[in-house]
PDB file of C-alpha atoms in Angstrom:
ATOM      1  CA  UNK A   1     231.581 147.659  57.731  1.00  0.00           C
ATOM      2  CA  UNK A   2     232.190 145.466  61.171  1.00  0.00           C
ATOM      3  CA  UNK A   3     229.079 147.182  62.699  1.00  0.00           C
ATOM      4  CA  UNK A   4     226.811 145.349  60.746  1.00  0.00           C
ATOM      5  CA  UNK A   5     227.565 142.320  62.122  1.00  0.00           C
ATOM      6  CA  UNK A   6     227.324 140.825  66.242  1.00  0.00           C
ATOM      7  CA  UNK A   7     230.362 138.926  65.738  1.00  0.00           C
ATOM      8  CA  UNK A   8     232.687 141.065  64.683  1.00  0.00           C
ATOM      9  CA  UNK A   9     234.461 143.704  67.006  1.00  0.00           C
ATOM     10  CA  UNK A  10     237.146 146.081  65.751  1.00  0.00           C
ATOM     11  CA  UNK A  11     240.880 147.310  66.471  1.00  0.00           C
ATOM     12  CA  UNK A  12     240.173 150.189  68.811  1.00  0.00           C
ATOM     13  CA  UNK A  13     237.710 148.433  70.754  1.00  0.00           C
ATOM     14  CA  UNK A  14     240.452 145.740  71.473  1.00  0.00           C
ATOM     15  CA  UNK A  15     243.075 147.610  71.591  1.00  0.00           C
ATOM     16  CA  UNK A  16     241.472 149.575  74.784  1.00  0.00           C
ATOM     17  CA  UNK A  17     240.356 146.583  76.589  1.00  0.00           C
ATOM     18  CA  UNK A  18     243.973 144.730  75.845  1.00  0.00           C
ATOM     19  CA  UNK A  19     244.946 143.155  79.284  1.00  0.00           C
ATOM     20  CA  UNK A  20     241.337 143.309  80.917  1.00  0.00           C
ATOM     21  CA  UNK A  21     239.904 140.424  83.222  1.00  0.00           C
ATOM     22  CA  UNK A  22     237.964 138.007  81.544  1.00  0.00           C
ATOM     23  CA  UNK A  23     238.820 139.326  78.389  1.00  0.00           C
ATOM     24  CA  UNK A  24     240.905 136.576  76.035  1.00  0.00           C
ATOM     25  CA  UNK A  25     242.595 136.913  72.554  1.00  0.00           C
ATOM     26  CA  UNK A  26     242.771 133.698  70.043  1.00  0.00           C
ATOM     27  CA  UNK A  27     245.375 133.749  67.141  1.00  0.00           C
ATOM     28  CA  UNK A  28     243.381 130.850  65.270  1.00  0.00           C
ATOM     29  CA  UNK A  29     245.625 131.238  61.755  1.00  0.00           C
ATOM     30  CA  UNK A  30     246.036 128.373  59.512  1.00  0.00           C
ATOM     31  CA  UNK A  31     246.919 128.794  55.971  1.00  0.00           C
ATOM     32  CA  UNK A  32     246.664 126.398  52.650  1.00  0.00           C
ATOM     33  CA  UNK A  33     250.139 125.345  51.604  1.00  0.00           C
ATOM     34  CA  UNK A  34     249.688 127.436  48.733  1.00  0.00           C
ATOM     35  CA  UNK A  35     249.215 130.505  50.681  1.00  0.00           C
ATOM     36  CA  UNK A  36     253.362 129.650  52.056  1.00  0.00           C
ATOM     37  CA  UNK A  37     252.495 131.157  55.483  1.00  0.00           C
ATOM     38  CA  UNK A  38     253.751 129.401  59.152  1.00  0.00           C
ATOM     39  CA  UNK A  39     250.816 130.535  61.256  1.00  0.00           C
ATOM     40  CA  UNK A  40     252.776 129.251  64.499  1.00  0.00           C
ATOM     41  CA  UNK A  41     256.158 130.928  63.475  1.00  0.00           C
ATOM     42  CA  UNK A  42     254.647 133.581  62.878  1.00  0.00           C
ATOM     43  CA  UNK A  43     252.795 133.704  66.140  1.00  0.00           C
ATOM     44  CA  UNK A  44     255.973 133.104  67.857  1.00  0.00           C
ATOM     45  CA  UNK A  45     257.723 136.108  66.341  1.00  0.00           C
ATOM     46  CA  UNK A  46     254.631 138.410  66.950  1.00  0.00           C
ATOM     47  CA  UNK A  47     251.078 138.677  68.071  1.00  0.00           C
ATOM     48  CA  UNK A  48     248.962 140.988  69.991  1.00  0.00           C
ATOM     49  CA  UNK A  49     249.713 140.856  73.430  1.00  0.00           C
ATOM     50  CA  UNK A  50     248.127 138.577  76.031  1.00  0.00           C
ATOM     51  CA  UNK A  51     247.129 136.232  72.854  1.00  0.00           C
ATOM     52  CA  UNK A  52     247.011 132.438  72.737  1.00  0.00           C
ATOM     53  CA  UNK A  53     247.644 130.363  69.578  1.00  0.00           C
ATOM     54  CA  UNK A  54     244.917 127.582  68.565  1.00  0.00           C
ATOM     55  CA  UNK A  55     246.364 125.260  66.753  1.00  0.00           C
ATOM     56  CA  UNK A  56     243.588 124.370  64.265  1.00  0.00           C
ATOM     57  CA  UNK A  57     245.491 120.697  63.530  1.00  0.00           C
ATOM     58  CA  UNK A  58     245.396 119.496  67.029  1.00  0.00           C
ATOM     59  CA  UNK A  59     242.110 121.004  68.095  1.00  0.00           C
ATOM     60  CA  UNK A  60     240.575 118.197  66.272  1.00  0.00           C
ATOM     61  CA  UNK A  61     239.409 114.801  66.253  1.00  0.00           C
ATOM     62  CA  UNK A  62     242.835 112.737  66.416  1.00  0.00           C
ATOM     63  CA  UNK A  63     241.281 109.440  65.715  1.00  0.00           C
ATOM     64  CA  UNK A  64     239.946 110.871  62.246  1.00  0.00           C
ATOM     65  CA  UNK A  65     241.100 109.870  59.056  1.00  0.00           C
ATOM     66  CA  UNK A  66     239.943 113.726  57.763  1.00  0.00           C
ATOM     67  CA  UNK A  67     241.503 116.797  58.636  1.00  0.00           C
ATOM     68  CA  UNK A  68     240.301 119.089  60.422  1.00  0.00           C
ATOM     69  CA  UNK A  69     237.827 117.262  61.713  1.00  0.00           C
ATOM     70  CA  UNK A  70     235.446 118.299  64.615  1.00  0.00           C
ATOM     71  CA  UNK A  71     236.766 116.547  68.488  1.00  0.00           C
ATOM     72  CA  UNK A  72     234.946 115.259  70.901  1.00  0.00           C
ATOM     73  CA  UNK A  73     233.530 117.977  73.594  1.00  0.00           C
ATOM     74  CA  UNK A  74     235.806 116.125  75.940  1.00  0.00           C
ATOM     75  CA  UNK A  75     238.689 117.143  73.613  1.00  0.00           C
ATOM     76  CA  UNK A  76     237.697 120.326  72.708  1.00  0.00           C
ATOM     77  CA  UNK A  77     237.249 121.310  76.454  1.00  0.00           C
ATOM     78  CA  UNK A  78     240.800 119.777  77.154  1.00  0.00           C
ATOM     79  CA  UNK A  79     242.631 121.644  74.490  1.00  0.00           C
ATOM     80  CA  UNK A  80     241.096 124.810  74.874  1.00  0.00           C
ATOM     81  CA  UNK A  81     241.503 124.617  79.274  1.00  0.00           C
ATOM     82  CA  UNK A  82     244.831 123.725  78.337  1.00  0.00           C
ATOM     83  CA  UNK A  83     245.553 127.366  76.667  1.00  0.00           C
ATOM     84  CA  UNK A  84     243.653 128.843  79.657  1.00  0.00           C
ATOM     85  CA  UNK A  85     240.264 129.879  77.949  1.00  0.00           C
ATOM     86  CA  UNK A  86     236.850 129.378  80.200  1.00  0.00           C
ATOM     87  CA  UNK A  87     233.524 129.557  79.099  1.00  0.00           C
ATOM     88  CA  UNK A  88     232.517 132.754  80.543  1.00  0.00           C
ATOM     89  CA  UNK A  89     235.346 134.691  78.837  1.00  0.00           C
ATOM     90  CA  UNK A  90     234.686 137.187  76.324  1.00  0.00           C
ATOM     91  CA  UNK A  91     236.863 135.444  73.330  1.00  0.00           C
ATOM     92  CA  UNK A  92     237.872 137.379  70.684  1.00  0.00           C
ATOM     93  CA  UNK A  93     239.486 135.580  67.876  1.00  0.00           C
ATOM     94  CA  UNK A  94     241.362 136.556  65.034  1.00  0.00           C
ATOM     95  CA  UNK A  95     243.690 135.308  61.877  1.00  0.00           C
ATOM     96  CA  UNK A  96     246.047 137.042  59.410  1.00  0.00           C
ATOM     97  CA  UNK A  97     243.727 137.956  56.928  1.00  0.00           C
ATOM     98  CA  UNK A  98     240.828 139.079  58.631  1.00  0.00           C
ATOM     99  CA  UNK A  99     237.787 136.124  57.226  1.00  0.00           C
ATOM    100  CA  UNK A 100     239.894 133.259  56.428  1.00  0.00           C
ATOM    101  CA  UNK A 101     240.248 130.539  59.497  1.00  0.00           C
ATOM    102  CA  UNK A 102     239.157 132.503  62.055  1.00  0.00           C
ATOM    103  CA  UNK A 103     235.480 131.798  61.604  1.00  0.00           C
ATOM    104  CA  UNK A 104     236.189 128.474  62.325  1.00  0.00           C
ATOM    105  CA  UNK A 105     237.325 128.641  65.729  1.00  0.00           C
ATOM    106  CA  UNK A 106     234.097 131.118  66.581  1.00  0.00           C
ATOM    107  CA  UNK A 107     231.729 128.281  65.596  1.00  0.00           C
ATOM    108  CA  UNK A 108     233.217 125.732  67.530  1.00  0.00           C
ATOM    109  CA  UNK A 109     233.699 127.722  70.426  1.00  0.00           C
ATOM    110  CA  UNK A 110     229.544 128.442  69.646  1.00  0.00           C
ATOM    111  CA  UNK A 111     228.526 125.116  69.102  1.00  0.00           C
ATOM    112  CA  UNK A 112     230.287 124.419  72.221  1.00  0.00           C
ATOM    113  CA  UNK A 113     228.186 126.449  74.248  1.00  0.00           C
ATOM    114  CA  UNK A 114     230.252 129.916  73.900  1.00  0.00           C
ATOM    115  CA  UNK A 115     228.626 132.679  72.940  1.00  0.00           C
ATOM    116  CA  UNK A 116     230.768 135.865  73.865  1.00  0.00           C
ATOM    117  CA  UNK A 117     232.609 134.764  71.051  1.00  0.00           C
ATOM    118  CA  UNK A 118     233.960 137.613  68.360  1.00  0.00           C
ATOM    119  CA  UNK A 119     236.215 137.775  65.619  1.00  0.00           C
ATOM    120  CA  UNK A 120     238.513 140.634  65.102  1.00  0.00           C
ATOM    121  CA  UNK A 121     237.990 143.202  62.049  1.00  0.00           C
ATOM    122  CA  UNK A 122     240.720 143.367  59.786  1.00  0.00           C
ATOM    123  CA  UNK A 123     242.633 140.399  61.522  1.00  0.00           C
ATOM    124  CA  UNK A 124     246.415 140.696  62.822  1.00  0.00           C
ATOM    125  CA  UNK A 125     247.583 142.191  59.280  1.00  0.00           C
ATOM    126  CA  UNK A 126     245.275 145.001  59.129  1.00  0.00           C
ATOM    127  CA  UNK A 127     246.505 144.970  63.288  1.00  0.00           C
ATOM    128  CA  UNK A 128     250.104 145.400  62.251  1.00  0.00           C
ATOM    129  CA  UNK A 129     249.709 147.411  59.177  1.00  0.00           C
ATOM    130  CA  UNK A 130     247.986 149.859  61.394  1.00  0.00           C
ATOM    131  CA  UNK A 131     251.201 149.754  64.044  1.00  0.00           C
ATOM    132  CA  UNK A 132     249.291 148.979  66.751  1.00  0.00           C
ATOM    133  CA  UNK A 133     250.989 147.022  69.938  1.00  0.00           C
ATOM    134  CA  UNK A 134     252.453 143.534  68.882  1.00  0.00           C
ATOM    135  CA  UNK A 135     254.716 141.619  71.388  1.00  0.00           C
ATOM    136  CA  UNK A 136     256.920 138.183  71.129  1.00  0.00           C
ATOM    137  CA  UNK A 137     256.644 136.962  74.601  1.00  0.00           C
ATOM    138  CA  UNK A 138     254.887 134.275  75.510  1.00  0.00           C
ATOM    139  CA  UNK A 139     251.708 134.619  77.430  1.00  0.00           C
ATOM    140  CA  UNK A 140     251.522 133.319  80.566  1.00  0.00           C
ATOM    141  CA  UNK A 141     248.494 131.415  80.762  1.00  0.00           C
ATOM    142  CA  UNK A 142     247.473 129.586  83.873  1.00  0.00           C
ATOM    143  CA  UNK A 143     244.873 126.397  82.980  1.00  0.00           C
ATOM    144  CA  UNK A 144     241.049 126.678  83.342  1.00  0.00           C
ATOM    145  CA  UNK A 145     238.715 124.590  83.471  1.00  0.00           C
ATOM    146  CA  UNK A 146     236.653 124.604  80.372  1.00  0.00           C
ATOM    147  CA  UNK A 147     232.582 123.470  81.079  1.00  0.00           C
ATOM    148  CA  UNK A 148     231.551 122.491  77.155  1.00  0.00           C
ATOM    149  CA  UNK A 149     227.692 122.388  76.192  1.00  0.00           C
ATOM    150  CA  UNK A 150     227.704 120.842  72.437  1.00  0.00           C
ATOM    151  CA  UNK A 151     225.248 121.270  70.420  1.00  0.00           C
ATOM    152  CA  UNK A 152     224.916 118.714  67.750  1.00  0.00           C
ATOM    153  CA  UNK A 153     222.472 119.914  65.991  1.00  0.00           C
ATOM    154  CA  UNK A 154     224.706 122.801  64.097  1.00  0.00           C
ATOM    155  CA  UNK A 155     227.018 119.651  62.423  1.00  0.00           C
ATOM    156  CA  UNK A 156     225.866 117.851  59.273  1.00  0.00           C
ATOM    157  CA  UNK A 157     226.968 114.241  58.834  1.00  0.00           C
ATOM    158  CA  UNK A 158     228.192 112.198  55.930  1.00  0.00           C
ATOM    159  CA  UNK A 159     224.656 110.734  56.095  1.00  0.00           C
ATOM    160  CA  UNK A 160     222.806 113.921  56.381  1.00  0.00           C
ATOM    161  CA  UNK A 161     224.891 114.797  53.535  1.00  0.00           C
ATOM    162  CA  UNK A 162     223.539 111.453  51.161  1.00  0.00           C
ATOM    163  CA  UNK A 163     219.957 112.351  52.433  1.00  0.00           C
ATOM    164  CA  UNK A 164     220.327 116.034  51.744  1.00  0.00           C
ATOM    165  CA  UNK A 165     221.597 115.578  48.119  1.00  0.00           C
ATOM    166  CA  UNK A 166     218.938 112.786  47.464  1.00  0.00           C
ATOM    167  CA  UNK A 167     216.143 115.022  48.691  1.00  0.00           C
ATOM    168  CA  UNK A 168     216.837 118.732  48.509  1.00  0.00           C
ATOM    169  CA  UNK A 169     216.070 118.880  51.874  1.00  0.00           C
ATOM    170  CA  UNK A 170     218.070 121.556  52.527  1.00  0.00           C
ATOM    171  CA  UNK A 171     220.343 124.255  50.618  1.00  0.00           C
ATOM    172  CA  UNK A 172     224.382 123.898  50.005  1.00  0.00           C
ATOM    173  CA  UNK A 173     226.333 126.373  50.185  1.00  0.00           C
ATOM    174  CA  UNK A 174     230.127 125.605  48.687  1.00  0.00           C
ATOM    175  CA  UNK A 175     232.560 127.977  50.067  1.00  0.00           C
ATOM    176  CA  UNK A 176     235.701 126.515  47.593  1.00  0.00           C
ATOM    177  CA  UNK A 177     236.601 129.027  44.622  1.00  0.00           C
ATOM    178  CA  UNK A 178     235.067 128.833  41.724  1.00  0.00           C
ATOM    179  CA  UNK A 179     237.537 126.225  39.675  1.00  0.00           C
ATOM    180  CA  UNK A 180     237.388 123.855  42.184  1.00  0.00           C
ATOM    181  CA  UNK A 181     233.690 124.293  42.459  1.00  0.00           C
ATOM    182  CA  UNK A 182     233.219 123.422  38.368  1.00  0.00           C
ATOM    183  CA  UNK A 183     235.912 120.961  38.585  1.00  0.00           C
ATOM    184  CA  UNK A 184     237.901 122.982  35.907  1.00  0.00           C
ATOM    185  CA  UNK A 185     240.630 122.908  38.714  1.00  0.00           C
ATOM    186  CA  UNK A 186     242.242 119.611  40.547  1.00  0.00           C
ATOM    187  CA  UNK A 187     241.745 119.507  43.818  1.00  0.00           C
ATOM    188  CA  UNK A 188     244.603 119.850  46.412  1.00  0.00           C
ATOM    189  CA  UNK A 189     244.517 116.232  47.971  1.00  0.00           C
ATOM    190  CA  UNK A 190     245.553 113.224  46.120  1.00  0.00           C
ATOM    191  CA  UNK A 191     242.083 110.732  46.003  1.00  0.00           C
ATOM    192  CA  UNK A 192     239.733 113.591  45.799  1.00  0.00           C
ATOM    193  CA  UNK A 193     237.898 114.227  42.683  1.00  0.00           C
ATOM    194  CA  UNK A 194     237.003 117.508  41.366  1.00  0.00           C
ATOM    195  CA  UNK A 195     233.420 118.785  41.366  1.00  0.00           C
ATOM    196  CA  UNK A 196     230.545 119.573  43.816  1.00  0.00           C
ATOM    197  CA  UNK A 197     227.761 117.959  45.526  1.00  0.00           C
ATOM    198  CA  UNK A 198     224.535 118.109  43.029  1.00  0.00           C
ATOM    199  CA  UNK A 199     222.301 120.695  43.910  1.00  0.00           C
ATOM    200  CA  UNK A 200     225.052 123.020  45.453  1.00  0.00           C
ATOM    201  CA  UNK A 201     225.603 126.768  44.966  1.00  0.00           C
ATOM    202  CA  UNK A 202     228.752 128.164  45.304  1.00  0.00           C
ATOM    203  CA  UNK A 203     229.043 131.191  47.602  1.00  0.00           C
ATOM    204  CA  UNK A 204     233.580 131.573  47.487  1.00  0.00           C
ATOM    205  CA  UNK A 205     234.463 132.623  51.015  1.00  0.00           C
ATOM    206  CA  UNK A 206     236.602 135.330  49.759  1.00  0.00           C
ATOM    207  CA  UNK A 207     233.538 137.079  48.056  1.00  0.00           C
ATOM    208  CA  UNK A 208     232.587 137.522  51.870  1.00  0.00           C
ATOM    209  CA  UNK A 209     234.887 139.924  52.761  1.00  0.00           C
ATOM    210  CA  UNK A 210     237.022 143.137  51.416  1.00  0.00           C
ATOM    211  CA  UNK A 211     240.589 144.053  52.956  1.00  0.00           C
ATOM    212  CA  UNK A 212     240.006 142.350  55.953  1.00  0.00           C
ATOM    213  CA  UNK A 213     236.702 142.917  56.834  1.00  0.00           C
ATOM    214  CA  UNK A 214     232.897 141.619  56.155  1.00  0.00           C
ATOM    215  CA  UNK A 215     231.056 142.819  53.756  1.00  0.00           C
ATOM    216  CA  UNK A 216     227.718 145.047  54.885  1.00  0.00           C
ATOM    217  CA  UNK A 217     225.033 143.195  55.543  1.00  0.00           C
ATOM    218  CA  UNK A 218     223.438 144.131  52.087  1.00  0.00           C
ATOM    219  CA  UNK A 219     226.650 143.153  50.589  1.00  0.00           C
ATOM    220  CA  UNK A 220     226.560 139.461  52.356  1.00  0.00           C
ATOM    221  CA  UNK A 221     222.954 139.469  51.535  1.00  0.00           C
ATOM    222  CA  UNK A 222     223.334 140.191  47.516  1.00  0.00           C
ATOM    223  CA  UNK A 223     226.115 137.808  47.360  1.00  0.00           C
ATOM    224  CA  UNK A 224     224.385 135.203  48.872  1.00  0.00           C
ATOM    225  CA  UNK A 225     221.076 135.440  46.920  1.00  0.00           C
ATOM    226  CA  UNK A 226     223.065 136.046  43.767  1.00  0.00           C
ATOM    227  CA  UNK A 227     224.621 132.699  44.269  1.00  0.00           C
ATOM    228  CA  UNK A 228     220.838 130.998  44.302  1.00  0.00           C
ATOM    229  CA  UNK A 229     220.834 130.606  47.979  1.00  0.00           C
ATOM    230  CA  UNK A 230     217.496 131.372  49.353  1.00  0.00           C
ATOM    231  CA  UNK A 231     217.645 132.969  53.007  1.00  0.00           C
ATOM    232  CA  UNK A 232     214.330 131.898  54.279  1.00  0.00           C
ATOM    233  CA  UNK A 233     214.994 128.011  53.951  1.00  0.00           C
ATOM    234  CA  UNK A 234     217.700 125.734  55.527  1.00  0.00           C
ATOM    235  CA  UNK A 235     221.629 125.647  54.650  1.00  0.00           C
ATOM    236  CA  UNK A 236     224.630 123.108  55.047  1.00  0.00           C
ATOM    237  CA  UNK A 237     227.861 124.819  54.372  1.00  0.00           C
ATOM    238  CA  UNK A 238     230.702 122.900  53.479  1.00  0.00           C
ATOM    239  CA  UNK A 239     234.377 123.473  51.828  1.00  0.00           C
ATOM    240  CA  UNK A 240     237.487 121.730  51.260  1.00  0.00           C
ATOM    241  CA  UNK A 241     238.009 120.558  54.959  1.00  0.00           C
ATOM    242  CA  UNK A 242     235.481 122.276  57.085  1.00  0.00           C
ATOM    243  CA  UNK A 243     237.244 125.586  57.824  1.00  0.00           C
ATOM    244  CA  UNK A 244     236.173 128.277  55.389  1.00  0.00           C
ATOM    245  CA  UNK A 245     232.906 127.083  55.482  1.00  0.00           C
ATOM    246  CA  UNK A 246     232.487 128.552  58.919  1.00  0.00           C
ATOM    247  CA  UNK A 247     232.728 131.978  57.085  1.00  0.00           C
ATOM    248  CA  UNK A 248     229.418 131.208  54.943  1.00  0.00           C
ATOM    249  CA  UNK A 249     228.386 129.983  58.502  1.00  0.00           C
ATOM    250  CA  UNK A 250     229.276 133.766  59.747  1.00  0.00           C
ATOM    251  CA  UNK A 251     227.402 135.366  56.790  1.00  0.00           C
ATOM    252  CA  UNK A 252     224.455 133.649  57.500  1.00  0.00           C
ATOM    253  CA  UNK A 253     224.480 134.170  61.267  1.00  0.00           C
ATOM    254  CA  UNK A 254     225.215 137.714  60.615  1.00  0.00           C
ATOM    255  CA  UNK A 255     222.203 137.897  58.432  1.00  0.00           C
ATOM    256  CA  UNK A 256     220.134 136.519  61.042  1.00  0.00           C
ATOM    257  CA  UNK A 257     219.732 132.891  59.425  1.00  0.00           C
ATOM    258  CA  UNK A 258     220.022 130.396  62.184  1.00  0.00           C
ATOM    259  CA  UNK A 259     218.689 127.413  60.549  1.00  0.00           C
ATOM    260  CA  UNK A 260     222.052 126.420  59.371  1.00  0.00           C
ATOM    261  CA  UNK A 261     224.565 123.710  59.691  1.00  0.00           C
ATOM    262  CA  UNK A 262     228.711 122.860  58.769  1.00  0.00           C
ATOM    263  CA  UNK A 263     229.282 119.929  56.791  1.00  0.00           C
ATOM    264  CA  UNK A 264     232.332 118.880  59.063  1.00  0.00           C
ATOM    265  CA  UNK A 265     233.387 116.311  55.987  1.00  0.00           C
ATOM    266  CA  UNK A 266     233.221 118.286  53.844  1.00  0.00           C
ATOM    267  CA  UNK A 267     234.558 117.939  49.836  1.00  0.00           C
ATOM    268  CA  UNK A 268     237.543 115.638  51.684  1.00  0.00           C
ATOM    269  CA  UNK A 269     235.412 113.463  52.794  1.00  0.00           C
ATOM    270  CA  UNK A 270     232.444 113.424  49.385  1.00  0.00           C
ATOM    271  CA  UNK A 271     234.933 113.856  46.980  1.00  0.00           C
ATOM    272  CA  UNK A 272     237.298 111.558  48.353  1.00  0.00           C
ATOM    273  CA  UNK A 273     234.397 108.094  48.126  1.00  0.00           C
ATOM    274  CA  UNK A 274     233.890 106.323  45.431  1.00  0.00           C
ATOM    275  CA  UNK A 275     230.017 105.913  45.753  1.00  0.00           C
ATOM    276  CA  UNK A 276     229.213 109.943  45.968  1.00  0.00           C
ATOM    277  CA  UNK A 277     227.358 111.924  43.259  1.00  0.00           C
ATOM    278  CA  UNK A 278     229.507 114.498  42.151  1.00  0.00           C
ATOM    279  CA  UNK A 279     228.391 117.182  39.652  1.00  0.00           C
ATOM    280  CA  UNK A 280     230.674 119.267  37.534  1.00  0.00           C
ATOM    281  CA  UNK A 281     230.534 122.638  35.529  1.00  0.00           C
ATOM    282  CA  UNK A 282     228.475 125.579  36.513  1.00  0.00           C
ATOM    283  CA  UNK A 283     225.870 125.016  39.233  1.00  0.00           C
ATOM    284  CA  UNK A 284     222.489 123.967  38.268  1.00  0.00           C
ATOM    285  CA  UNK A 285     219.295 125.719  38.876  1.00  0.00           C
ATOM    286  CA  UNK A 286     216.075 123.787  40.130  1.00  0.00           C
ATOM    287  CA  UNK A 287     215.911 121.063  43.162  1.00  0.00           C
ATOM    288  CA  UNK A 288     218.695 118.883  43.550  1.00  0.00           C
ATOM    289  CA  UNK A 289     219.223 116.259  41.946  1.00  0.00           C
ATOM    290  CA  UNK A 290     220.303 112.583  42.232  1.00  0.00           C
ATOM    291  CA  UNK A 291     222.693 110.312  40.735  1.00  0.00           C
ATOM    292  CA  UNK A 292     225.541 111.285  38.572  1.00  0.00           C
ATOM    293  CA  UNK A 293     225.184 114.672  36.684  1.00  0.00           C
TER     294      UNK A 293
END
């Protein structure tokens, strides 16, 4: 299924380049509380070796109320020289699952100006399951200096947000489940009401992918257009915070859509004002729509 996509490289391809120049390996987990996981524990007691942890908490914006919210280039180029990554690397990134957090670090690393950027097929539990090499020692990592060319253009705004939902401008695409999409569940932070922007579709990030890996282009393509999402018009993707979104963001790139943005806000930061639209129940057909649904 990887070979359908550009972005995606697989477990024997890694596994035979493991140690090479130039070549460096991203553990970017981060897991829900729900999902009871310790992404840095459990990169401390194994990951594949020569790999670097990302911290997706403090490879963000630490004067933001929000989480997860995009830093600075400044920062990003800081945090990520820090771990000893450089530009002209050939990063390959993965997470436990295989399509869950992961896509998140490969879009900022691409809308900071990296684009040798991969994620890895069946992520570190298909890598395990499969007993191939895992270490605990710590890679050694000397610092680099990190040269960041942001590009602005590929993050929506609060604002763009209003304007988009006023206008139709452009397409949403809601990567949250299903019962959080409707409303018919609560959402996980206190403040934040349930719903959805009007005019979204909802496209659940785990409809993307199948034991670890992303779906066939066709796949991703049926999903996608099944949801009401029309390919050959613009898209903002957003979420709960801004991470799974990344893997509608994926999808789309995969598919060869490039007119696409990431709501960096996302339903943390609409659901979470008082002045916001917010529509509830199934999503509707037609333009969008303004005002309370």
């Amino acid at each position: 299924m990887a070979e359908d996509s550009p972005f995606i490289v697989d477990a024997d391809w890694l596994q035979g380049r493991l140690g090479e120049p130039g070549l460096t390996i991203v553990d970017a987990s981060w897991y829900l509380p729900a999902q009871k996981r310790d992404a840095r524990a459990e990169y401390e007691a194994a990951h594949i070796p020569g790999a670097r942890f990302l911290d997706q908490d403090a490879v963000s914006d630490p004067d933001a109320a929000l989480p997860h919210t995009l830093p600075s280039p400044r920062h990003f180029a800081q945090y990520v020289g820090a771990m000893g990554v450089s530009a002209d690397d050939t990063i390959v990134i993965y997470d436990g699952p295989g399509f869950f957090s992961a896509p998140r670090a490969w879009w900022m690393f691409r809308i900071m100006g990296v684009f040798q950027v991969y994620i890895l097929d069946g992520g570190f539990d298909g890598w395990k399951a499969a007993g191939r090499p895992v270490t605990a020692e710590p890679t050694r990592i000397a610092p680099s200096v990190f040269h960041a060319d942001f590009d602005p253009g590929r993050v929506a705004s609060l604002a763009d947000m209003r304007r988009i939902v006023e206008t139709g401008a452009s397409q949403i695409a809601d990567a949250r489940g299903p019962g959080r999409f409707t409303g018919a569940e609560p959402e996980p932070r206190a403040g934040v009401r349930s719903g959805h922007m009007p005019g979204a579709r909802n496209v659940p990030y785990s409809a993307l992918s199948e034991n670890g890996s992303l779906l066939s282009k066709d796949r991703l393509r049926k999903v996608i257009e099944d949801a009401g999402i029309d390919l050959s018009k613009p898209i903002v993707t957003s979420c709960g915070s801004g991470v799974t979104a990344a893997v509608i963001t994926l999808a789309l790139e995969t598919l060869g859509h490039t007119d696409n943005r990431l709501y960096d806000g996302s339903w943390t930061e609409w659901g979470g004002l008082s002045d916001t639209p917010v529509a509830t129940g199934p999503a509707k057909t037609g333009p969008a729509k303004t005002g309370k649904e």
